[in-house]
Coordinates of C-alpha atoms in Angstrom, one line a residue:
Chain J
M123 CA -84.6 192.1 -53.7
V124 CA -84.3 193.8 -50.1
V125 CA -84.5 191.5 -47.4
K126 CA -84.9 192.6 -43.7
E127 CA -85.6 190.5 -40.5
A128 CA -88.5 190.1 -38.2
V129 CA -89.0 188.0 -35.0
V130 CA -92.0 185.8 -34.7
G131 CA -94.7 186.2 -32.0
V132 CA -97.6 183.6 -32.1
S133 CA -100.9 184.6 -31.0
A134 CA -103.2 181.9 -29.5
R135 CA -107.1 182.7 -29.3
H136 CA -107.5 185.5 -26.9
A137 CA -110.0 188.3 -25.7
H138 CA -109.6 192.0 -25.3
L139 CA -112.4 193.3 -23.1
S140 CA -113.9 196.8 -22.5
Q141 CA -114.2 197.9 -18.8
E142 CA -117.9 197.5 -19.2
D143 CA -117.8 193.9 -20.6
L144 CA -115.0 193.1 -18.1
E145 CA -117.4 194.2 -15.2
K146 CA -120.6 192.4 -16.8
L147 CA -118.3 189.2 -16.9
F148 CA -116.3 189.4 -13.7
G149 CA -118.4 191.8 -11.3
E150 CA -118.8 195.6 -10.7
G151 CA -115.4 197.6 -10.3
Y152 CA -113.4 194.5 -11.4
E153 CA -109.8 195.0 -12.6
L154 CA -107.7 192.7 -14.7
E155 CA -104.6 191.2 -12.8
P156 CA -101.6 191.0 -14.9
L157 CA -100.1 187.5 -15.2
R158 CA -97.1 188.2 -17.4
D159 CA -96.0 190.8 -19.8
L160 CA -96.1 190.2 -23.4
S161 CA -93.4 191.2 -25.9
Y162 CA -95.5 194.1 -27.3
K163 CA -95.0 197.1 -25.2
G164 CA -97.5 197.5 -22.3
V165 CA -99.6 194.5 -23.2
F166 CA -100.0 191.7 -20.6
A167 CA -101.6 188.4 -20.4
A168 CA -104.2 188.5 -17.5
K169 CA -104.9 186.1 -14.9
E170 CA -108.5 186.0 -16.1
T171 CA -110.1 183.6 -18.8
V172 CA -113.6 183.7 -20.5
S173 CA -115.5 181.2 -22.4
I174 CA -117.1 181.5 -25.9
K175 CA -120.6 179.9 -26.3
T176 CA -122.0 179.1 -29.7
E177 CA -124.9 176.9 -30.9
K178 CA -122.2 174.3 -31.5
G179 CA -120.5 174.2 -28.0
V180 CA -118.5 176.0 -25.4
M181 CA -114.8 176.7 -25.7
E182 CA -113.2 177.4 -22.3
N183 CA -110.0 179.1 -21.2
I184 CA -109.9 182.0 -23.7
R185 CA -107.0 184.2 -22.2
V186 CA -107.7 187.8 -21.6
L187 CA -105.0 190.3 -22.6
G188 CA -104.9 193.7 -20.9
P189 CA -105.2 196.5 -20.5
V190 CA -108.9 197.0 -21.3
R191 CA -109.8 198.5 -24.6
K192 CA -112.6 200.7 -26.1
Q193 CA -114.4 197.9 -27.5
T194 CA -114.2 194.1 -26.6
Q195 CA -112.5 191.9 -29.3
I196 CA -112.1 188.1 -29.8
E197 CA -109.3 186.9 -31.8
L198 CA -109.6 183.3 -33.2
A199 CA -107.9 180.9 -35.4
R200 CA -110.0 179.5 -38.2
T201 CA -109.6 176.2 -36.6
D202 CA -111.2 177.5 -33.4
C203 CA -114.0 179.0 -35.8
F204 CA -114.7 175.7 -37.4
K205 CA -115.1 174.0 -34.0
L206 CA -117.4 176.7 -32.6
G207 CA -119.3 176.9 -36.0
I208 CA -118.8 180.6 -36.6
K209 CA -117.4 182.7 -39.6
P210 CA -115.5 185.7 -38.5
P211 CA -113.9 187.8 -41.1
V212 CA -110.1 188.1 -41.4
R213 CA -109.5 191.8 -39.9
E214 CA -106.9 194.0 -38.5
S215 CA -107.3 194.7 -34.8
G216 CA -109.7 197.2 -34.1
K217 CA -111.6 197.3 -37.2
L218 CA -114.8 195.5 -35.9
A219 CA -117.6 196.8 -37.9
D220 CA -119.5 193.9 -39.4
S221 CA -117.2 191.3 -37.5
A222 CA -119.0 188.3 -36.1
P223 CA -121.4 188.1 -33.1
V224 CA -120.2 186.3 -30.1
T225 CA -121.4 185.2 -26.7
L226 CA -118.9 185.5 -23.8
I227 CA -119.2 183.8 -20.4
G228 CA -117.5 185.0 -17.1
P229 CA -117.7 183.8 -13.5
K230 CA -120.1 186.6 -12.9
G231 CA -122.3 187.0 -16.0
E232 CA -122.8 186.3 -19.8
I233 CA -122.9 188.7 -22.6
E234 CA -124.2 188.6 -26.3
L235 CA -122.0 191.1 -28.3
P236 CA -123.5 191.8 -31.7
E237 CA -119.8 192.0 -33.1
G238 CA -116.3 191.7 -32.0
A239 CA -115.1 188.1 -33.1
I240 CA -112.3 188.2 -35.7
I241 CA -109.6 186.1 -37.3
A242 CA -106.6 188.5 -37.0
A243 CA -104.9 189.7 -40.2
R244 CA -101.1 188.9 -39.8
H245 CA -99.2 192.0 -39.5
I246 CA -95.7 193.3 -38.4
H247 CA -95.3 195.6 -35.4
I248 CA -92.5 198.1 -36.3
G249 CA -91.1 201.1 -35.1
L250 CA -91.4 204.4 -37.0
D251 CA -87.7 204.8 -37.2
T252 CA -87.5 201.3 -38.7
L253 CA -90.3 201.9 -40.9
E254 CA -88.5 205.0 -42.3
E255 CA -85.1 203.1 -42.8
W256 CA -87.0 200.5 -44.8
G257 CA -88.8 203.2 -47.0
K258 CA -92.2 202.2 -46.1
E259 CA -95.3 203.5 -44.6
S260 CA -97.6 202.3 -42.1
G261 CA -100.3 200.3 -43.6
D262 CA -98.1 199.0 -46.5
T263 CA -97.7 195.4 -47.2
V264 CA -94.8 193.1 -47.6
K265 CA -94.0 189.6 -48.2
V266 CA -92.6 187.3 -45.3
R267 CA -90.5 184.3 -46.1
V268 CA -90.1 181.4 -44.0
G269 CA -87.7 178.5 -44.8
G270 CA -87.5 174.9 -43.7
E271 CA -89.5 171.8 -44.6
R272 CA -92.7 173.6 -44.4
G273 CA -91.3 176.7 -46.1
V274 CA -94.0 179.3 -47.1
V275 CA -94.2 182.9 -48.4
F276 CA -96.9 184.8 -46.5
D277 CA -98.4 187.5 -48.8
N278 CA -100.2 190.7 -47.6
V279 CA -98.6 191.2 -44.4
V280 CA -99.3 194.6 -43.0
L281 CA -96.8 196.9 -41.4
R282 CA -98.2 198.7 -38.4
G283 CA -95.8 201.4 -37.3
A284 CA -95.8 202.9 -33.8
G285 CA -93.2 204.1 -31.4
Q286 CA -89.5 204.2 -31.6
G287 CA -86.8 201.6 -31.4
I288 CA -89.2 198.8 -30.7
H289 CA -88.1 195.4 -32.3
T290 CA -89.7 194.2 -35.4
E291 CA -92.3 191.6 -34.7
L292 CA -94.6 189.4 -36.9
H293 CA -97.6 188.4 -35.4
L294 CA -99.2 185.2 -36.7
D295 CA -102.2 183.1 -35.4
T296 CA -101.6 179.4 -34.5
D297 CA -102.9 178.2 -37.7
E298 CA -100.4 180.3 -39.6
A299 CA -97.6 179.4 -37.3
N300 CA -98.4 175.8 -37.3
A301 CA -98.7 175.7 -41.2
A302 CA -95.1 176.9 -41.4
L303 CA -93.8 175.1 -38.2
L304 CA -92.9 178.4 -36.6
N305 CA -92.6 179.2 -32.9
T306 CA -92.5 182.5 -30.9
G307 CA -88.9 183.8 -31.1
D308 CA -88.2 182.4 -34.6
K309 CA -86.5 184.6 -37.1
V310 CA -88.1 185.2 -40.8
E311 CA -87.2 187.2 -43.7
V312 CA -89.2 190.2 -44.6
I313 CA -89.0 190.9 -48.4
L314 CA -89.3 194.6 -49.3
E315 CA -90.3 194.5 -53.0
G316 CA -88.7 197.0 -55.7
Chain N
M94 CA -92.9 180.6 -65.3
V95 CA -95.2 177.6 -66.2
V96 CA -98.4 177.6 -64.1
K97 CA -100.7 174.6 -63.7
E98 CA -103.8 173.8 -61.7
A99 CA -104.8 171.6 -58.9
V100 CA -107.8 171.2 -56.8
V101 CA -107.7 171.2 -52.9
G102 CA -108.4 168.5 -50.6
V103 CA -108.4 169.5 -46.8
S104 CA -107.4 166.6 -44.5
A105 CA -108.7 167.0 -40.9
R106 CA -106.8 164.7 -38.4
H107 CA -107.6 161.0 -39.1
A108 CA -106.4 157.5 -38.5
H109 CA -105.4 154.6 -40.9
L110 CA -105.5 151.4 -39.0
S111 CA -103.9 147.9 -39.6
Q112 CA -106.3 144.9 -39.5
E113 CA -104.4 143.8 -36.3
D114 CA -105.0 147.0 -34.4
L115 CA -108.3 147.4 -35.8
E116 CA -109.4 144.1 -34.1
K117 CA -107.6 145.3 -30.9
L118 CA -109.6 148.4 -30.8
F119 CA -112.9 147.2 -32.2
G120 CA -113.0 143.3 -31.7
E121 CA -111.8 140.2 -33.2
G122 CA -112.7 139.8 -36.9
Y123 CA -114.1 143.3 -37.0
E124 CA -114.3 144.9 -40.5
L125 CA -114.5 148.9 -41.1
E126 CA -117.9 150.0 -42.4
P127 CA -117.8 152.6 -45.3
L128 CA -119.5 155.9 -44.4
R129 CA -118.6 157.8 -47.6
D130 CA -116.1 157.6 -50.5
L131 CA -113.3 160.3 -50.4
S132 CA -112.1 161.8 -53.6
Y133 CA -108.8 160.0 -53.6
K134 CA -109.6 156.6 -55.5
G135 CA -110.7 153.8 -53.3
V136 CA -110.1 155.5 -49.9
F137 CA -113.3 155.9 -47.7
A138 CA -114.3 157.6 -44.5
A139 CA -115.3 154.8 -42.2
K140 CA -118.1 154.9 -39.7
E141 CA -115.6 154.1 -36.9
T142 CA -113.8 156.6 -34.8
V143 CA -111.0 156.1 -32.3
S144 CA -109.6 158.4 -29.4
I145 CA -105.9 159.4 -28.7
K146 CA -104.8 159.4 -25.3
T147 CA -101.7 161.4 -24.0
E148 CA -100.4 162.6 -20.6
K149 CA -102.2 165.9 -21.4
G150 CA -105.6 164.5 -22.3
V151 CA -107.9 162.5 -24.6
M152 CA -108.9 163.7 -28.2
E153 CA -112.2 161.9 -29.3
N154 CA -113.7 161.2 -32.5
I155 CA -110.7 160.7 -34.7
R156 CA -112.0 159.5 -38.0
V157 CA -110.8 156.2 -39.3
L158 CA -110.2 155.9 -43.0
G159 CA -110.3 152.7 -45.0
P160 CA -109.4 150.3 -46.3
V161 CA -107.1 148.9 -43.4
R162 CA -103.2 149.4 -44.2
K163 CA -100.0 147.5 -43.4
Q164 CA -99.2 149.8 -40.5
T165 CA -101.3 152.0 -38.4
Q166 CA -100.8 155.7 -39.0
I167 CA -102.3 158.8 -37.3
E168 CA -102.1 162.0 -39.0
L169 CA -102.5 165.2 -36.9
A170 CA -102.4 169.0 -37.4
R171 CA -99.7 170.6 -35.4
T172 CA -102.6 172.5 -33.6
D173 CA -103.8 169.0 -32.4
C174 CA -100.2 168.1 -31.3
F175 CA -100.0 171.3 -29.1
K176 CA -103.4 170.3 -27.5
L177 CA -102.0 166.6 -26.9
G178 CA -98.5 167.8 -26.0
I179 CA -96.9 165.4 -28.4
K180 CA -94.3 166.3 -31.1
P181 CA -94.8 164.1 -34.2
P182 CA -92.5 164.6 -37.3
V183 CA -93.5 166.3 -40.6
R184 CA -93.6 163.0 -42.7
E185 CA -94.9 161.5 -46.3
S186 CA -97.5 159.0 -45.6
G187 CA -96.1 155.7 -44.9
K188 CA -92.7 156.8 -43.8
L189 CA -93.2 155.9 -40.1
A190 CA -89.6 155.0 -38.9
D191 CA -89.0 157.1 -35.8
S192 CA -92.4 158.9 -36.1
A193 CA -94.2 159.5 -32.6
P194 CA -95.6 156.9 -30.3
V195 CA -99.3 157.2 -29.7
T196 CA -101.9 155.5 -27.5
L197 CA -105.4 154.8 -29.2
I198 CA -108.5 153.8 -27.5
G199 CA -111.5 151.9 -29.3
P200 CA -114.7 150.4 -27.9
K201 CA -112.9 147.1 -27.0
G202 CA -109.5 148.1 -26.3
E203 CA -106.6 150.3 -26.0
I204 CA -103.2 150.0 -27.9
E205 CA -99.9 151.7 -27.2
L206 CA -98.1 152.0 -30.5
P207 CA -94.3 152.8 -30.4
E208 CA -94.7 154.8 -33.6
G209 CA -97.4 155.8 -36.0
A210 CA -98.2 159.5 -35.3
I211 CA -97.1 162.2 -38.0
I212 CA -97.9 165.6 -39.3
A213 CA -98.6 164.8 -43.1
A214 CA -96.2 166.6 -45.5
R215 CA -98.4 168.5 -48.0
H216 CA -98.3 166.8 -51.4
I217 CA -100.1 166.7 -54.7
H218 CA -101.9 163.5 -55.9
I219 CA -101.3 163.3 -59.8
G220 CA -101.7 160.9 -62.5
L221 CA -98.7 159.5 -64.2
D222 CA -99.9 160.9 -67.5
T223 CA -100.2 164.4 -66.2
L224 CA -97.0 164.2 -64.4
E225 CA -95.2 163.4 -67.9
E226 CA -97.2 166.2 -69.3
W227 CA -95.7 168.5 -66.6
G228 CA -92.1 167.1 -67.4
K229 CA -91.8 166.1 -63.6
E230 CA -91.2 162.8 -61.9
S231 CA -92.9 161.4 -58.8
G232 CA -91.0 162.6 -55.6
D233 CA -90.2 166.1 -57.2
T234 CA -91.3 169.1 -55.3
V235 CA -93.1 172.2 -56.7
K236 CA -94.6 175.5 -55.2
V237 CA -98.2 176.1 -54.9
R238 CA -99.6 179.7 -54.9
V239 CA -102.8 180.8 -53.3
G240 CA -104.5 184.2 -53.8
G241 CA -106.6 186.3 -51.6
E242 CA -106.5 188.2 -48.3
R243 CA -104.3 185.2 -46.6
G244 CA -102.5 184.6 -50.0
V245 CA -99.5 182.4 -49.5
V246 CA -97.0 180.3 -51.5
F247 CA -96.4 177.0 -50.2
D248 CA -92.9 175.7 -50.8
N249 CA -91.7 171.9 -51.1
V250 CA -95.0 170.5 -52.1
V251 CA -94.3 166.9 -53.2
L252 CA -95.7 165.3 -56.3
R253 CA -97.0 161.8 -55.7
G254 CA -97.7 160.2 -59.1
A255 CA -99.8 156.9 -59.3
G256 CA -102.5 155.9 -61.9
Q257 CA -103.7 157.7 -65.0
G258 CA -106.2 160.2 -65.6
I259 CA -107.1 161.0 -62.0
H260 CA -107.5 164.5 -61.2
T261 CA -104.7 166.6 -59.7
E262 CA -105.3 167.2 -55.9
L263 CA -103.4 169.2 -53.4
H264 CA -103.6 167.7 -49.9
L265 CA -103.3 170.0 -47.1
D266 CA -103.9 169.7 -43.3
T267 CA -106.3 172.0 -41.5
D268 CA -103.6 174.3 -40.4
E269 CA -102.3 174.9 -43.9
A270 CA -105.7 175.1 -45.2
N271 CA -106.8 177.7 -42.3
A272 CA -103.8 179.6 -42.8
A273 CA -104.5 180.3 -46.5
L274 CA -108.3 180.4 -46.1
L275 CA -108.7 177.3 -48.3
N276 CA -111.6 174.8 -48.5
T277 CA -112.0 171.6 -50.2
G278 CA -112.6 172.0 -53.8
D279 CA -111.0 175.5 -54.2
K280 CA -108.4 175.6 -57.1
V281 CA -104.9 176.8 -56.6
E282 CA -101.8 177.4 -59.0
V283 CA -99.0 175.0 -59.2
I284 CA -95.9 176.7 -60.1
L285 CA -93.3 174.5 -62.2
E286 CA -89.9 176.2 -62.0
G287 CA -87.5 176.4 -64.7

């Protein structure tokens, strides 16, 4: 059994907005204001937040991440989804066909999106150089082992290769991190089968 | 590898109260009113709920389970704990020494408990007859395997033997269940090592 290492990044619920939706929610010509850089290259937490509205209630303070994307995508933990009474599918980022409809509220407007809400599929951001060193291809899956009193093995963790020389980072949502008592910055074992 | 089966029971945050604390919160001589029986023998969800108050805020509608216990115990998911800004330890039910302090609010009063809040350690309720059949003792740990797109193996699952002929039930909190896309009533594999 070949074991490698990855660093954990925990993602709380958040929103990626298209420029068009950003302007509908925050006003014409609006631009996101970066609050702090995230570990993943070029991505930042913005000053802006939005609310999600469902029949069951409103969830406020959903952090917007920048820069803007081609299509608006809302990433929620399943705990959030029960609270909101919605059932988004588990999906890789960007694969939004048949994802859940969602209504967003901003300071200047409200939009009803026919799709865009997902529960993010856990994945590892990895450089193409490291991927080659591991003998894997982007899209392959691995297992991740976590020790400790809430030790678990996560199955079906997708490797997402891009760039060179970036550090190898396991992205989990808050349910997954809390189930395993993990925090951002913790180290975990990646198990390469065979 | 020997594989057995268990049924999942998901526990949302809840409170077990002592008679003394119940009366402080709901009034002298108060008795819990059963709302519905839970799968685990003799335990019921009560009509009553309490609120938890911390420096960070108030969490309402924490369901009380009955019957009353010797000591008040509040079981929270780690997601709840982040929201409340408290850090209870992962503990087996009833092991409350050095657990987290917690302030409870009821319709007739408020109590500050020096201990009582925990994150419940996952466990399997199992009959002594089944335990013997499995060649295990109460307190032993096993692994639990869950399939599907969010497949995981939970390590360190404690077997808690009591009674005879009861069904074998894995108790998880909402973080653990959501991390693995499990619902109450789902079936999982229990892996007996060696």
